[in-house]
Structures are given as C-alpha cells and as structure tokens.
Short mmCIF file of C-alpha atoms in Angstrom, two decimals:
data_model
loop_
_atom_site.label_atom_id
_atom_site.label_comp_id
_atom_site.label_asym_id
_atom_site.label_seq_id
_atom_site.Cartn_x
_atom_site.Cartn_y
_atom_site.Cartn_z
CA MET A 1 -3.98 -6.96 13.76
CA ALA A 2 -6.78 -9.25 14.89
CA HIS A 3 -8.74 -8.61 11.73
CA PHE A 4 -5.92 -9.98 9.61
CA THR A 5 -5.40 -13.07 11.74
CA GLU A 6 -9.11 -13.87 11.92
CA HIS A 7 -9.17 -14.04 8.13
CA SER A 8 -5.94 -16.06 8.11
CA LYS A 9 -7.66 -19.19 9.41
CA ASP A 10 -9.02 -20.19 6.00
CA MET A 11 -5.62 -21.37 4.81
CA ARG A 12 -6.88 -23.60 2.01
CA ASN A 13 -8.29 -20.56 0.25
CA GLY A 14 -4.86 -18.94 0.33
CA SER A 15 -5.73 -16.49 3.10
CA LEU A 16 -2.50 -17.15 4.97
CA PHE A 17 -1.04 -14.26 6.90
CA PHE A 18 2.72 -14.63 6.60
CA LEU A 19 4.45 -11.91 8.64
CA LYS A 20 8.01 -10.65 8.54
CA LYS A 21 9.83 -8.35 10.97
CA LEU A 22 7.32 -7.61 13.74
CA THR A 23 8.10 -4.92 16.29
CA MET A 24 6.25 -2.94 18.94
CA SER A 25 4.98 -0.58 16.24
CA ILE A 26 2.35 -3.17 15.36
CA PHE A 27 0.70 -2.87 18.74
CA SER A 28 0.43 0.90 19.05
CA SER A 29 -0.40 3.67 16.62
CA SER A 30 2.75 5.25 15.25
CA ALA A 31 0.85 8.47 14.64
CA GLY A 32 2.27 10.97 17.11
CA GLU A 33 1.92 14.62 17.94
CA GLU A 34 4.91 15.42 15.71
CA ALA A 35 2.68 14.83 12.70
CA TRP A 36 0.66 17.88 13.63
CA GLN A 37 3.60 20.24 13.86
CA SER A 38 2.64 22.54 11.02
CA VAL A 39 4.94 23.66 8.26
CA THR A 40 4.24 26.75 6.18
CA TYR A 41 4.79 26.94 2.43
CA LEU A 42 4.23 29.80 0.02
CA ASP A 43 1.02 29.77 -1.98
CA ASP A 44 0.90 32.07 -5.00
CA GLU A 45 -2.89 32.27 -4.79
CA SER A 46 -3.48 32.94 -1.09
CA GLY A 47 -0.14 33.91 0.44
CA SER A 48 0.66 30.90 2.60
CA SER A 49 -0.89 27.69 3.90
CA GLU A 50 -0.13 25.32 6.74
CA VAL A 51 -0.06 21.55 6.49
CA PRO A 52 1.29 18.94 8.92
CA SER A 53 4.84 17.62 8.63
CA LEU A 54 4.76 15.42 5.54
CA LEU A 55 7.39 13.05 6.92
CA ARG A 56 4.95 11.95 9.64
CA LEU A 57 1.54 12.53 8.10
CA THR A 58 -0.66 9.42 7.98
CA ILE A 59 -3.76 8.76 5.91
CA GLU A 60 -5.91 8.97 9.02
CA GLU A 61 -4.45 12.35 10.01
CA ALA A 62 -4.77 13.69 6.46
CA ALA A 63 -8.46 12.72 6.42
CA GLU A 64 -9.00 14.35 9.83
CA GLY A 65 -7.24 17.52 8.71
CA LEU A 66 -9.35 17.72 5.56
CA GLN A 67 -12.57 17.06 7.46
CA SER A 68 -11.81 19.69 10.11
CA GLY A 69 -10.74 22.29 7.56
CA HIS A 70 -7.14 22.61 8.76
CA PHE A 71 -6.11 22.34 5.11
CA THR A 72 -7.55 21.40 1.72
CA SER A 73 -6.65 18.79 -0.88
CA VAL A 74 -5.11 21.57 -2.95
CA ASP A 75 -2.97 22.56 0.06
CA LEU A 76 -1.81 18.95 0.39
CA ALA A 77 -1.08 18.63 -3.32
CA LYS A 78 1.01 21.82 -3.37
CA ALA A 79 2.92 20.78 -0.26
CA TYR A 80 3.70 17.34 -1.72
CA LEU A 81 4.78 18.83 -5.04
CA ALA A 82 7.17 21.11 -3.18
CA ARG A 83 8.47 18.16 -1.18
CA ILE A 84 8.98 16.07 -4.33
CA ASN A 85 11.05 18.89 -5.82
CA GLU A 86 13.02 19.31 -2.57
CA VAL A 87 14.34 15.73 -2.54
CA SER A 88 14.47 15.10 -6.28
CA ASP A 89 18.05 13.78 -6.02
CA PHE A 90 16.64 10.51 -4.66
CA ASN A 91 14.93 9.87 -8.04
CA ALA A 92 11.89 8.39 -6.31
CA VAL A 93 9.26 10.11 -8.46
CA LEU A 94 9.37 9.60 -12.22
CA GLN A 95 6.54 11.82 -13.38
CA VAL A 96 4.15 14.31 -11.75
CA ASN A 97 0.52 14.38 -12.83
CA PRO A 98 0.07 17.70 -14.69
CA ASP A 99 -3.61 17.76 -13.66
CA VAL A 100 -3.02 17.07 -9.98
CA LEU A 101 -4.15 20.49 -8.74
CA SER A 102 -7.38 20.45 -10.73
CA ALA A 103 -8.09 16.92 -9.47
CA ALA A 104 -7.47 18.04 -5.89
CA ARG A 105 -9.67 21.11 -6.38
CA GLN A 106 -12.52 18.95 -7.69
CA LEU A 107 -12.31 16.70 -4.64
CA ASP A 108 -12.34 19.73 -2.34
CA GLU A 109 -15.57 20.83 -4.00
CA GLU A 110 -17.17 17.40 -3.56
CA ARG A 111 -16.54 17.10 0.18
CA SER A 112 -13.87 17.97 2.69
CA SER A 113 -12.97 14.41 3.69
CA HIS A 114 -12.02 13.60 0.10
CA GLY A 115 -8.63 14.24 -1.39
CA ILE A 116 -5.97 11.80 -0.17
CA PRO A 117 -2.89 12.00 -2.47
CA ILE A 118 -0.92 8.89 -3.45
CA LEU A 119 1.81 7.90 -5.89
CA VAL A 120 1.61 4.94 -8.26
CA LYS A 121 4.30 2.67 -9.68
CA ASP A 122 4.95 3.18 -13.40
CA ASN A 123 3.75 -0.29 -14.38
CA ILE A 124 0.14 0.43 -13.34
CA ALA A 125 -2.16 2.14 -15.84
CA THR A 126 -3.90 5.39 -14.89
CA LYS A 127 -6.37 6.98 -17.31
CA ASP A 128 -4.86 10.45 -17.27
CA LYS A 129 -1.84 12.20 -18.77
CA LEU A 130 0.64 9.95 -16.96
CA ASP A 131 2.56 7.29 -18.88
CA VAL A 132 2.66 3.59 -18.03
CA SER A 133 5.91 2.15 -19.37
CA ALA A 134 7.54 -0.07 -16.72
CA ASN A 135 10.14 2.73 -16.94
CA SER A 136 11.28 1.51 -20.37
CA TYR A 137 11.48 3.67 -23.45
CA ALA A 138 10.03 0.72 -25.36
CA LEU A 139 6.53 1.46 -24.02
CA LEU A 140 6.83 5.24 -23.63
CA GLY A 141 3.68 6.69 -25.19
CA ALA A 142 1.88 3.33 -25.21
CA LYS A 143 -1.57 3.72 -23.64
CA PRO A 144 -4.03 1.02 -22.51
CA ALA A 145 -7.67 1.71 -23.34
CA THR A 146 -8.65 1.66 -19.66
CA GLU A 147 -6.94 2.22 -16.34
CA ALA A 148 -6.30 -0.46 -13.71
CA SER A 149 -9.48 -1.27 -11.78
CA VAL A 150 -7.66 -0.73 -8.48
CA ILE A 151 -6.95 2.88 -9.51
CA SER A 152 -10.61 3.45 -10.39
CA LYS A 153 -11.64 2.09 -7.00
CA LEU A 154 -9.20 4.38 -5.22
CA ARG A 155 -10.46 7.38 -7.18
CA ASP A 156 -14.03 6.49 -6.18
CA ALA A 157 -12.86 6.48 -2.55
CA GLY A 158 -11.54 10.03 -2.89
CA VAL A 159 -7.89 9.40 -3.71
CA PHE A 160 -6.08 11.49 -6.31
CA ILE A 161 -2.90 10.55 -8.15
CA LEU A 162 0.12 12.81 -7.59
CA GLY A 163 2.27 11.02 -10.13
CA LYS A 164 4.23 7.90 -11.03
CA THR A 165 7.19 6.49 -9.12
CA ASN A 166 10.50 5.30 -10.48
CA MET A 167 11.01 1.52 -10.52
CA SER A 168 13.44 -1.13 -11.62
CA GLU A 169 12.94 -1.33 -15.38
CA TRP A 170 10.50 -4.10 -16.31
CA ALA A 171 9.98 -4.75 -12.56
CA ASN A 172 13.56 -6.03 -12.30
CA PHE A 173 13.09 -8.53 -15.11
CA ARG A 174 15.57 -7.01 -17.52
CA GLY A 175 19.10 -8.11 -16.67
CA LEU A 176 21.48 -9.74 -14.22
CA ASN A 177 23.76 -6.76 -13.60
CA VAL A 178 21.08 -4.06 -13.37
CA SER A 179 20.78 -2.48 -9.93
CA PHE A 180 17.54 -2.28 -7.98
CA GLY A 181 15.68 0.97 -8.59
CA TRP A 182 17.44 1.83 -11.87
CA SER A 183 15.65 2.58 -15.10
CA PRO A 184 16.67 4.43 -18.26
CA ARG A 185 13.72 6.82 -17.85
CA GLY A 186 14.07 7.56 -14.14
CA GLY A 187 17.73 6.97 -13.39
CA GLN A 188 18.87 5.40 -10.11
CA THR A 189 16.53 5.64 -7.11
CA MET A 190 18.64 5.92 -3.97
CA GLY A 191 18.06 4.33 -0.57
CA THR A 192 17.15 6.63 2.29
CA TYR A 193 19.36 5.53 5.21
CA TYR A 194 22.92 5.65 3.87
CA PRO A 195 24.63 7.62 1.08
CA GLY A 196 24.78 5.63 -2.13
CA SER A 197 22.68 2.79 -0.71
CA THR A 198 20.44 0.42 -2.62
CA PRO A 199 16.69 1.03 -2.36
CA GLU A 200 16.12 -2.68 -3.07
CA GLY A 201 13.21 -4.24 -4.98
CA SER A 202 11.48 -3.06 -8.14
CA SER A 203 8.96 -0.89 -6.21
CA ALA A 204 11.93 1.17 -5.05
CA GLY A 205 10.48 4.54 -5.97
CA SER A 206 7.21 3.80 -4.17
CA ALA A 207 9.03 2.82 -0.97
CA VAL A 208 11.51 5.71 -1.03
CA ALA A 209 8.74 8.20 -1.82
CA THR A 210 6.74 6.95 1.15
CA ALA A 211 9.77 7.13 3.44
CA LEU A 212 10.58 10.69 2.33
CA GLY A 213 7.03 11.96 2.77
CA LEU A 214 6.29 12.53 -0.91
CA SER A 215 2.70 11.26 -0.58
CA THR A 216 0.48 9.75 2.09
CA ALA A 217 1.04 6.31 0.53
CA ALA A 218 2.17 4.67 -2.68
CA ILE A 219 1.12 1.66 -4.73
CA GLY A 220 3.67 -0.96 -5.77
CA THR A 221 3.66 -4.38 -7.37
CA GLU A 222 5.32 -7.61 -6.38
CA THR A 223 6.09 -10.85 -8.13
CA PHE A 224 8.66 -11.81 -5.51
CA GLY A 225 10.01 -9.31 -2.99
CA SER A 226 9.33 -6.11 -4.92
CA ILE A 227 7.09 -4.57 -2.24
CA LEU A 228 8.54 -6.20 0.87
CA GLU A 229 12.25 -5.67 0.22
CA PRO A 230 12.19 -1.92 -0.53
CA ALA A 231 9.80 -1.45 2.42
CA GLU A 232 12.32 -3.26 4.60
CA LEU A 233 15.30 -1.19 3.44
CA ASN A 234 13.50 2.15 3.73
CA SER A 235 11.68 1.68 7.05
CA VAL A 236 8.11 1.72 5.76
CA VAL A 237 5.28 -0.80 5.84
CA GLY A 238 4.77 -2.93 2.74
CA LEU A 239 1.78 -5.22 2.29
CA LYS A 240 1.64 -7.95 -0.35
CA PRO A 241 -2.01 -9.06 -0.33
CA THR A 242 -3.36 -12.49 -1.11
CA ARG A 243 -3.26 -12.95 -4.86
CA GLY A 244 -6.71 -12.30 -6.27
CA LEU A 245 -7.81 -9.92 -3.52
CA ILE A 246 -6.86 -6.99 -5.78
CA GLY A 247 -7.21 -7.24 -9.55
CA ASN A 248 -4.05 -7.24 -11.67
CA ASP A 249 -5.75 -5.75 -14.73
CA GLY A 250 -4.02 -2.68 -16.04
CA ALA A 251 -0.64 -3.70 -14.62
CA ILE A 252 2.24 -4.63 -16.92
CA PRO A 253 2.82 -8.30 -16.07
CA ILE A 254 5.68 -10.55 -15.14
CA SER A 255 3.58 -13.52 -14.04
CA GLY A 256 -0.20 -13.42 -14.04
CA ARG A 257 -0.13 -16.32 -11.60
CA GLN A 258 2.09 -14.52 -9.08
CA ASP A 259 1.88 -10.74 -9.63
CA VAL A 260 0.07 -8.70 -6.98
CA LEU A 261 -0.51 -5.00 -6.29
CA GLY A 262 -0.16 -3.63 -2.78
CA PRO A 263 0.36 -0.50 -0.69
CA LEU A 264 3.46 1.02 0.86
CA THR A 265 2.66 3.21 3.85
CA ARG A 266 4.20 4.64 7.00
CA THR A 267 1.98 2.74 9.45
CA VAL A 268 0.27 -0.63 9.63
CA LYS A 269 -3.07 1.14 10.08
CA ASP A 270 -2.54 3.07 6.85
CA ALA A 271 -1.78 -0.20 5.04
CA ALA A 272 -5.12 -1.47 6.29
CA TYR A 273 -6.90 1.70 5.16
CA MET A 274 -5.38 1.25 1.73
CA LEU A 275 -6.90 -2.22 1.63
CA ASN A 276 -10.35 -0.77 2.33
CA GLY A 277 -10.86 -1.03 6.06
CA MET A 278 -9.17 -4.36 6.83
CA ALA A 279 -7.53 -3.12 10.07
CA GLY A 280 -8.63 -4.45 13.43
CA ARG A 281 -8.65 -2.54 16.70
CA ARG A 282 -7.24 -5.20 18.99
CA THR A 283 -3.93 -4.32 20.65
CA ASP A 284 -3.15 -7.72 22.15
CA LEU A 285 -2.47 -11.14 20.66
CA SER A 286 -4.34 -13.32 23.15
CA GLY A 287 -5.23 -16.66 21.61
CA ILE A 288 -2.98 -16.14 18.58
CA THR A 289 -0.40 -18.83 17.76
CA ILE A 290 2.68 -17.79 15.79
CA GLY A 291 5.15 -20.19 14.19
CA VAL A 292 8.90 -19.66 13.73
CA PRO A 293 10.13 -21.81 10.80
CA ARG A 294 13.84 -21.71 11.60
CA ASN A 295 14.87 -24.19 8.91
CA THR A 296 13.87 -21.57 6.32
CA PHE A 297 16.27 -18.92 7.67
CA THR A 298 19.65 -18.14 6.10
CA ALA A 299 20.85 -15.39 8.48
CA ASP A 300 23.71 -16.10 10.92
CA PRO A 301 22.13 -16.77 14.36
CA THR A 302 24.59 -14.29 15.93
CA SER A 303 23.94 -11.51 13.40
CA PRO A 304 22.34 -8.19 14.44
CA ILE A 305 19.12 -9.04 12.64
CA MET A 306 18.71 -12.30 14.58
CA VAL A 307 19.39 -10.52 17.88
CA SER A 308 16.59 -8.08 17.05
CA PHE A 309 14.38 -10.94 15.88
CA LYS A 310 14.82 -12.69 19.23
CA SER A 311 13.73 -9.48 20.96
CA ALA A 312 10.69 -9.21 18.68
CA LEU A 313 9.63 -12.76 19.61
CA LYS A 314 9.73 -11.76 23.28
CA THR A 315 7.57 -8.74 22.46
CA LEU A 316 5.03 -10.98 20.75
CA SER A 317 4.94 -13.30 23.74
CA SER A 318 4.48 -10.41 26.15
CA ALA A 319 1.55 -9.22 24.01
CA GLY A 320 -0.20 -12.53 24.64
CA ALA A 321 0.80 -14.62 21.63
CA LYS A 322 1.84 -18.25 21.85
CA VAL A 323 5.12 -18.59 19.94
CA VAL A 324 5.92 -22.05 18.56
CA ASP A 325 9.65 -22.25 17.86
CA ASN A 326 10.98 -24.56 15.13
CA ALA A 327 7.61 -24.75 13.37
CA ASN A 328 9.65 -25.93 10.42
CA PHE A 329 8.81 -26.70 6.80
CA SER A 330 9.03 -30.44 6.26
CA GLU A 331 10.51 -30.11 2.75
CA ALA A 332 12.59 -26.95 3.16
CA ASP A 333 15.81 -28.77 2.29
CA GLY A 334 14.34 -30.08 -0.94
CA PHE A 335 13.35 -26.60 -2.08
CA LYS A 336 16.79 -25.23 -1.20
CA LYS A 337 18.41 -27.84 -3.46
CA LEU A 338 16.55 -26.64 -6.57
CA ASN A 339 18.90 -24.65 -8.81
CA GLN A 340 18.14 -21.09 -9.91
CA GLN A 341 17.72 -22.12 -13.53
CA ASP A 342 14.92 -24.54 -12.63
CA LYS A 343 13.29 -21.99 -10.32
CA GLY A 344 13.28 -19.46 -13.16
CA ILE A 345 11.34 -21.66 -15.59
CA VAL A 346 7.92 -20.69 -14.25
CA ARG A 347 8.41 -16.93 -14.15
CA SER A 348 10.18 -16.79 -17.52
CA SER A 349 7.46 -18.88 -19.19
CA GLU A 350 4.68 -16.78 -17.70
CA LEU A 351 6.31 -13.49 -18.66
CA ARG A 352 6.69 -14.71 -22.23
CA ARG A 353 2.94 -15.42 -22.36
CA ASP A 354 1.57 -12.63 -20.16
CA ILE A 355 3.51 -9.74 -21.68
CA VAL A 356 2.01 -10.59 -25.09
CA GLN A 357 -1.49 -10.52 -23.60
CA TYR A 358 -0.83 -7.13 -22.02
CA LEU A 359 0.68 -5.63 -25.17
CA GLN A 360 -2.40 -6.69 -27.15
CA THR A 361 -4.54 -4.43 -24.92
CA LEU A 362 -2.62 -1.25 -25.78
CA GLU A 363 -4.61 1.42 -27.54
CA THR A 364 -1.43 3.09 -28.78
CA ASN A 365 1.98 1.45 -29.19
CA PRO A 366 4.48 3.81 -30.86
CA ASN A 367 7.34 1.29 -30.96
CA ASN A 368 5.18 -1.65 -32.07
CA ILE A 369 6.28 -3.82 -29.16
CA SER A 370 4.32 -7.08 -29.30
CA SER A 371 6.47 -9.71 -27.55
CA ALA A 372 9.42 -10.38 -25.26
CA GLU A 373 11.52 -10.75 -28.39
CA ASP A 374 10.59 -7.23 -29.47
CA ILE A 375 11.56 -5.88 -26.04
CA ILE A 376 14.96 -7.56 -26.32
CA GLU A 377 15.61 -6.12 -29.77
CA PHE A 378 14.43 -2.64 -28.78
CA THR A 379 16.60 -2.64 -25.66
CA LYS A 380 19.65 -3.67 -27.68
CA ALA A 381 19.05 -1.00 -30.31
CA SER A 382 18.11 1.96 -28.11
CA PRO A 383 21.08 3.94 -26.68
CA ALA A 384 18.81 5.27 -23.92
CA GLU A 385 18.47 1.73 -22.52
CA GLU A 386 22.25 1.64 -21.80
CA TYR A 387 22.80 -1.81 -23.29
CA PRO A 388 25.17 -3.67 -23.08
CA GLU A 389 26.55 -1.89 -19.99
CA ARG A 390 23.37 -3.05 -18.28
CA ASP A 391 22.53 -6.50 -19.53
CA ILE A 392 19.27 -8.23 -20.51
CA GLY A 393 20.04 -11.64 -19.02
CA LYS A 394 16.60 -12.17 -17.50
CA PHE A 395 14.81 -11.34 -20.72
CA LEU A 396 17.12 -13.77 -22.52
CA TRP A 397 15.87 -16.50 -20.18
CA THR A 398 12.48 -16.18 -21.89
CA GLN A 399 14.10 -17.40 -25.12
CA ALA A 400 15.63 -20.58 -23.67
CA GLU A 401 14.50 -24.06 -24.70
CA GLY A 402 11.43 -25.26 -22.82
CA ILE A 403 10.39 -21.78 -21.68
CA ASP A 404 6.71 -22.10 -22.50
CA VAL A 405 3.61 -22.50 -20.35
CA ASN A 406 2.69 -25.59 -22.37
CA SER A 407 6.03 -27.33 -21.81
CA ASP A 408 6.54 -30.29 -19.49
CA LYS A 409 9.31 -28.37 -17.71
CA TYR A 410 6.90 -25.59 -16.81
CA LYS A 411 4.12 -27.90 -15.63
CA THR A 412 6.54 -29.94 -13.51
CA MET A 413 7.95 -26.85 -11.80
CA VAL A 414 4.48 -25.45 -11.08
CA GLU A 415 3.56 -28.68 -9.31
CA GLN A 416 6.82 -28.64 -7.36
CA GLU A 417 6.22 -25.05 -6.26
CA ARG A 418 2.73 -25.95 -5.04
CA PHE A 419 4.12 -28.85 -3.05
CA TYR A 420 7.03 -26.95 -1.48
CA GLY A 421 4.83 -23.99 -0.62
CA GLY A 422 1.84 -26.07 0.43
CA GLU A 423 2.03 -29.47 2.13
CA GLY A 424 5.84 -29.39 2.26
CA GLY A 425 6.06 -25.79 3.44
CA ILE A 426 3.72 -23.05 4.65
CA LEU A 427 0.41 -24.90 4.72
CA GLY A 428 2.03 -28.01 6.17
CA ALA A 429 3.52 -26.03 9.06
CA ILE A 430 0.25 -24.14 9.65
CA ASP A 431 -1.70 -27.41 9.84
CA LYS A 432 0.82 -29.39 11.88
CA TYR A 433 1.41 -26.76 14.55
CA LYS A 434 -2.09 -25.22 14.43
CA LEU A 435 -0.77 -21.74 13.67
CA ASP A 436 -2.49 -18.46 12.83
CA PHE A 437 0.55 -17.20 10.95
CA LEU A 438 4.31 -17.53 10.58
CA ILE A 439 7.04 -14.99 11.26
CA VAL A 440 10.48 -14.71 9.68
CA PRO A 441 13.23 -12.15 10.37
CA SER A 442 13.85 -10.72 6.92
CA SER A 443 13.50 -11.16 3.19
CA LEU A 444 16.41 -13.62 3.37
CA GLY A 445 15.52 -17.29 3.43
CA ILE A 446 12.91 -19.26 1.52
CA GLY A 447 9.75 -18.23 3.39
CA ASN A 448 8.93 -15.15 1.33
CA ASP A 449 9.80 -16.93 -1.91
CA LEU A 450 7.31 -19.69 -1.16
CA ALA A 451 4.64 -17.24 -0.01
CA ALA A 452 5.01 -15.43 -3.34
CA LYS A 453 4.73 -18.65 -5.33
CA MET A 454 1.58 -19.63 -3.41
CA GLY A 455 -0.06 -16.22 -3.64
CA PHE A 456 -0.16 -15.80 0.14
CA PRO A 457 -0.16 -12.35 1.79
CA VAL A 458 2.92 -11.01 3.54
CA LEU A 459 3.21 -7.94 5.76
CA GLY A 460 6.65 -6.37 6.16
CA VAL A 461 7.30 -4.20 9.21
CA PRO A 462 10.63 -2.52 10.11
CA LEU A 463 12.65 -4.54 12.65
CA GLY A 464 15.83 -2.55 13.23
CA PHE A 465 19.05 -0.97 12.01
CA TYR A 466 22.60 -2.22 11.54
CA PRO A 467 24.98 -1.17 14.36
CA GLU A 468 27.74 1.39 13.95
CA ASP A 469 30.51 -1.24 13.73
CA ILE A 470 28.98 -3.23 10.87
CA PRO A 471 31.26 -3.52 7.79
CA ILE A 472 29.94 -1.89 4.62
CA GLU A 473 28.77 -4.34 1.94
CA LEU A 474 28.02 -3.52 -1.70
CA ASP A 475 25.61 -5.30 -4.02
CA HIS A 476 26.93 -7.03 -7.13
CA CYS A 477 24.98 -4.96 -9.67
CA LYS A 478 26.08 -1.74 -11.31
CA PRO A 479 26.71 0.83 -9.87
CA ASN A 480 27.45 -1.31 -6.77
CA LEU A 481 25.07 0.38 -4.35
CA VAL A 482 25.54 0.02 -0.60
CA ARG A 483 23.51 -2.91 0.74
CA VAL A 484 24.71 -3.07 4.37
CA ALA A 485 26.08 -0.13 6.38
CA PRO A 486 25.83 1.47 9.82
CA GLY A 487 22.35 2.88 10.41
CA MET A 488 20.75 1.14 7.41
CA LEU A 489 17.66 -1.02 7.82
CA PHE A 490 18.22 -4.76 8.06
CA VAL A 491 18.17 -6.71 4.83
#
C-alpha cells in the first residue's frame, strides 16, 4: 500500500494513484489457511497429485509450494486444466495452450520456484500456438511476427501461459447492442455471482477466470473500464497501471494514447507481484491523505453501495489516513455536460489510426484485414459474427465525418480531456487539497473515465454485495444479462 502511495506523489508525471472501492482486505493478507487445504486429482502418469484449493491459491502460495516441493508446475498445470474443463459453462477461457504441459515441465527442470501459470486476454500476442484475434473471426489465424514484450518479460520471470481468455469482441468496440463478454469465437462469458449475470467489461474472461480459480492470475487490457469493471463485478482485484509503465506493443489497439495492460488477481499483493515487486509492507495509512470527490459520483447517497462506501471511509480513517471529504473536481459539471458523441471523437479517431498500424505488423493475415473499413465489411459478411442481430455501431463511428487524428474536432477534444482530467479534475483536486490519492465508490461517475483519459493508474478492490431485497436489473444489450441482483457485487 505505502509503496504505491509513495510513488503517487509525482503527479505531474502521471503517477497518480486513483483508488476505487477500498475495504479491510487492503490492510491484511487475504491468503488464509483454506488455500492450503489440498485437493487430489488423478494423474495418468503418477497416480494422483495434491495441490492447494485453486479457488484460494495466490501467487505467493504457489511459489512457496513449488519451492518447498509440495507440487510441481506440471501438477499445477494439470489441476488448472481440469478446473477449466469443470466450469467451462462460464465461457471464461477461449483457448488452452496445447504446449502448456511441456512448458511447465521445462520450468520444473530449470528450478522449483519457477512455473506460475496465468491466462492472457485474446488481444495480446503470445509467440506460441495460441491465436490473437480480439475474439473476432476476422483476425483468426493472423499472427504478429513477435509476441508482446510484457509476455516475454513474464516468461523470463518464470510464468507460463495456460491459454487465452474470452473477451468482448474488439475489446467492446464493435457495437451498441453487444453484451459485455460476448464474442463470436468464445460465446457469452457469464458473471460469477448470479445466474445469467453480466461479467461486465471487455476483460470479462480474465476476471471470471481469476474468480473461478482457473489460473493464479490473468492479464487484461483497458481503454476505459475493461479491467476495473469486470474485477468489480466478479470480486477480484484489477489494476490499471499508469500508461507507459507497461508496453502496449503486441496488443490489438483501440487507442494507443489510452490503452493499458494490467493484471487481474485475487489479492492486492498478487497484483503487486504481477507488476514486478511494487507492493509495500506497511499495514497502516499514517500520514496518507485521501480525497473524496463527491461531485463526480452518480450513485444515490442512500443506495447500498454508498452505505458500504461510508463504512470503508471509516475503515480508512481508523487505519490512520486523513480523509478529506468533498475534495471535488472544479470542472466536473463541465465534463458532465459533454455529449457522448463528442466524447467518442478521440477514441474513434485513434482506433481508426491505430488498428491500421497494428494490422501492418501481422506476419500472416488470412482475411486480408487492413483497416477499420475492412473489419466492418468482414463482420457484415460473416455469418459467424452474428450481424445484424449484434450491431457494429461503434465501428461505424470510425467512419463519421471528422473522425481523424488530424482533424480539428479531434485536437479540440484531446485538449478538453487534458483540462477536465488535469487542472479541472484529478490533478487540480490533488494539488488543491494536498492529497496522496482519491477514492470513489464504484465505476459509476466520471472519476474513472477521467483517470483513463489521463493515463493514471486505478486499483479496483471489492467493496460489497447487493442485499437480498434489491430488485433485479438487466442491462440493455443482448441477451439482457443481469446487472444488479441479490448477492451480486456492486456496480
């Protein structure tokens, strides 16, 4: 905790730590004895093997188990493969690495502390037999010449790739009536806390897989909300790092100026491990000042989420933090008045440019996709893409007048975003109230949107569940997944 906030003080370099949904789990390790309750699975080679409960297993515990010889990387891989098969109805995993056991065996031979298995979102290139298609048939079989540098770094650290996770097709930049977590290749990923519920966000498969214990951790991507929102709805930790901290190369883009890669894990400590030892060991918040920008919230003050948020603020205070209430954004109202069409200019313009740059790097490209226009035409023509039942409204935005990174519309909106996120928003509040970071109750409101536009890091931590008497609410996209229901995580 302290390690993050110490780095957060250089705000002008974008190292802002913008937190959402803090609870007591931040201040104590969530790794409990239950994680070491062994489960036995059949092993065709040696009879049987024991590994800890995968639902609770953390990266730290996996490393300790490997080091002590309680199990091997091959044991872990086999257990996770069995678990993936067991809960396949959730459609969290798109594709299993056919070489996963040989990769695990090689790591076992190198040293016992190696061999931590993870899953990777299907828009991140891995130089193996796995596809990278953004879950679209348009790029199925298309292979970049090299893998994403973040994957190479993880391999060097002893990680092996179990497989690819399902995701919202094109990272949720296909249509207006397409549900979160749906793709023509992977089907509909389902949320974990209520039957027929939405998994939320485009990194849906990565979040659901982490929640179900299908790997120690998963990698997702976020342009706006795609790591944080599915983490929130599936009770896992999602970390959107500062833009630039992790390279975006090898990831199919939406916006090169806003896209980031980040981990989804079961504990805050594991999120820190995934970011290469960024975790601190402090358990108190003495000397830390936290701001509450209430004029950015949209939730009803009497709603269950705000009741839990009030309790979380008390927890922060009791841990030694100074909480500054109403540390508001000076220009929040101005940002709220911008219409969605204007807000979409930047992302649509950048996708139109950045997708071309990515497609030019492909070593193979069976469908000859070279532009956003080609994607639109392929999606319309391919029955597997389920058009027009699931629309392509967001891709059509890229064809609108003025959607170009050289247009005056684009340049004006970029400057407005910098103002509303900077002096008129996050940085302005940080400077005025002398804050270490800000805290908001959920993905609702403008705080996360502005953090995404500015490239600032955000950590999402589970806050609570809806009560038993809450009315069920459905989302507006096909097939109308459950968004709010008793026992579901707050949204």
